[in-house]
């Protein structure tokens, strides 16, 4: 069947056969089907969706376009967490040490492996890789062979999507980004799952973020995505859970690459923002629960993760997370705990006495990107030091003149614009307001 | 606004401003906006449509991307007919001489001018230019200056779309053809009208074909297109009429380039297939009526067109139609009235006694294309001699063994396949069946 007929069939809402999808993709990868034909098809998918059968076939095709981690048959459980992207989301950096520490204690050594392939900052959201790379010497560029060795030796790795992981998805994602065809549940699902299937996982926990700072603005759209992710994972033989969580304000106390790594370290030393802590515990609990394969119940998994927070083993694993891949955490601490004269602080103070009612994660995320903490173009380099610290969370009482946030940026940056944007992100009202719960719902 | 935002706005069903459409098109023409972005946008238009304001702006942009015929201010009326495409549709070749002859008689000399820019065969349908070019020496390649001279001197021309007529439409049409985004009423309307507006017309008659052999398969979809064409023409200051006509069987007795020119000649000499004649008279009547600007009523226009059929002036104008642009009609007659030994005939005879119930124009149109009477690729050359003659029309009684049709093709052609396809196009049933009326409705 010719590409034009494939596009036409999708446009008319007819189901495409797996063989038709396969021909279409391979003809695209060989260059016979053009970028403009693929784009027209992607837009038709945005309107017509995909049937379960189509979605499964398309996910397989994206996945099989690249390599898969070799999976020795052993008595271990491979698990990962995927977040749809938020502001100040440093959760992965804590989940790796906490879940490993907890599982060593309750399941035994080497029972869980976490092969984590993460992304870079996208739009106004940060990326795990950029945070990790704020530690001097850390490298996330590992090929399949190197990654396999890391996993074997340490029980986890934290790397980027290499050339050989789902290359078809990478090519198609670039088109989607330029043609406003990102927002389509079957396309999002196939893109995420193709990369996760390449990790040879047994289970996965999805953190589907909802709200101003997330790609999904409403609970309904997030629920639909969560359900599709869980269903599609199960179709491919994975155990899966999706947790819908709030992205109405930045997570924790910081936004910015080095600041977030520091916050995680302080988290393990005892200073935790309560809402962020509840998110870390929730996701960690589900990871451990899936991996325990019913040997543990949910509440005992929760207790194990909670007690891992204050364990020395977690601190040790946190430092190993960097050193395993060449990172020097001691040097990082020395560098980022010392002030630097090229930077200045921009302060936001409360204009009134009352309660903090809003703290806009989208605007603050954009501020950090503009400060140099994210990329305008993929070729841009990141300034790890810039970022924003917030001192009050939504719902807290504030006095006029109280410090709400401090932004740190280069002295030659656009200070006035950042000051104005930061000011506009915070609202203080007279009435006390319950903040959104962190965990909305769980889709099993 | 960036192209991605323009695509996103259309995808979300928001109205685009004329300035946004203009920026988008010019950025496309300059190469900044890519083919794949335009294709994604075109597909979004297929689903979301265009508002009246958008459609008008887009049509203007297509039109103004090229030249417009200079229009001296004189007491004449410029009119054209546009058909949405059918099988055996040689109507234009008769309308030019008949309408001119009739108008000379009832309105006076030089009161009507017909600047006709036609197309080539598309899909299974034939093209007026291909038919004209079956006459040796005829050239349809004229630039605006040459075309203007022809119109001034003879009152009409019959040319192809030159490089300087709506070039943006040509570029976008090529994309639409490859991305299954042809079928969208606002895109069809802007494509047709942009070329017609370049003719500096005062009025236009649309022949919107409906049925198996047409692009519009249902009366509802054809009506929607007809209404949109008329409304958009009026928005641009043209007088306009759309006639919905049947394309359930081939028009007249022949399909194929030279055969159709011969049929037109015989039509003027007295041999007319009645249904086809009624179509020619209907369209000619409306052309004359619009051009008369209420100086004539509809029934007197009809009488004038009918009586022009048997006039010597029409025959003279028919021959001039070719000679004006270098064609030698006498040589054509000599060539095509003499048998050629490189060709053979394929016959379809009736398998039973009864009534002809179906004669599939889509399959027969494809047969002629496969015989070499149309193009598989734009670079293909046309064999003017091949084609199909039908001897019975739907509704006529037939005896077992009666000749239904004869196909003429090259001896080295795929004779067996053509024979099978031709056989499958005709159905004879026991019950008499009224054929569809030729004229379904008129949209004023």
CSV table of C-alpha atoms in Angstrom, one decimal, chain A residues 4 7-8 11 35-37 39-40 43-44 46-48 175 177-181 183, chain B residues 4 7-8 11 35-37 39-40 43-44 46-48 175 177-181 183:
chain,number,residue,atom,x,y,z
A,4,UNK,CA,-0.7,8.3,0.5
A,7,UNK,CA,-2.5,8.5,5.4
A,8,UNK,CA,-5.9,8.5,3.7
A,11,UNK,CA,-7.6,10.3,8.0
A,35,UNK,CA,8.9,13.9,6.3
A,36,UNK,CA,5.8,15.8,5.0
A,37,UNK,CA,3.9,12.5,4.5
A,39,UNK,CA,3.7,14.8,9.4
A,40,UNK,CA,0.4,14.6,7.7
A,43,UNK,CA,-1.7,15.1,12.5
A,44,UNK,CA,-4.3,12.6,11.3
A,46,UNK,CA,-4.0,13.5,16.6
A,47,UNK,CA,-7.5,13.6,15.4
A,48,UNK,CA,-8.4,10.0,14.8
A,175,UNK,CA,8.9,16.1,13.5
A,177,UNK,CA,7.9,18.9,18.0
A,178,UNK,CA,8.0,21.1,14.9
A,179,UNK,CA,4.5,20.3,13.7
A,180,UNK,CA,2.4,20.6,16.9
A,181,UNK,CA,1.6,16.9,17.0
A,183,UNK,CA,-0.2,16.1,22.2
B,4,UNK,CA,4.4,25.6,15.2
B,7,UNK,CA,-0.4,24.7,13.3
B,8,UNK,CA,-1.3,24.3,17.0
B,11,UNK,CA,-5.3,21.9,15.4
B,35,UNK,CA,7.0,21.1,3.8
B,36,UNK,CA,6.3,18.9,6.8
B,37,UNK,CA,5.0,21.8,8.8
B,39,UNK,CA,1.5,19.2,5.5
B,40,UNK,CA,0.6,19.0,9.2
B,43,UNK,CA,-4.2,17.9,7.6
B,44,UNK,CA,-5.4,19.9,10.6
B,46,UNK,CA,-9.0,18.8,6.8
B,47,UNK,CA,-10.3,18.1,10.3
B,48,UNK,CA,-11.1,21.6,11.6
B,175,UNK,CA,1.9,18.5,-1.2
B,177,UNK,CA,-1.7,15.2,-3.5
B,178,UNK,CA,1.1,13.3,-1.7
B,179,UNK,CA,-0.4,13.6,1.8
B,180,UNK,CA,-4.1,12.7,1.3
B,181,UNK,CA,-5.2,16.2,2.1
B,183,UNK,CA,-10.5,16.3,0.1
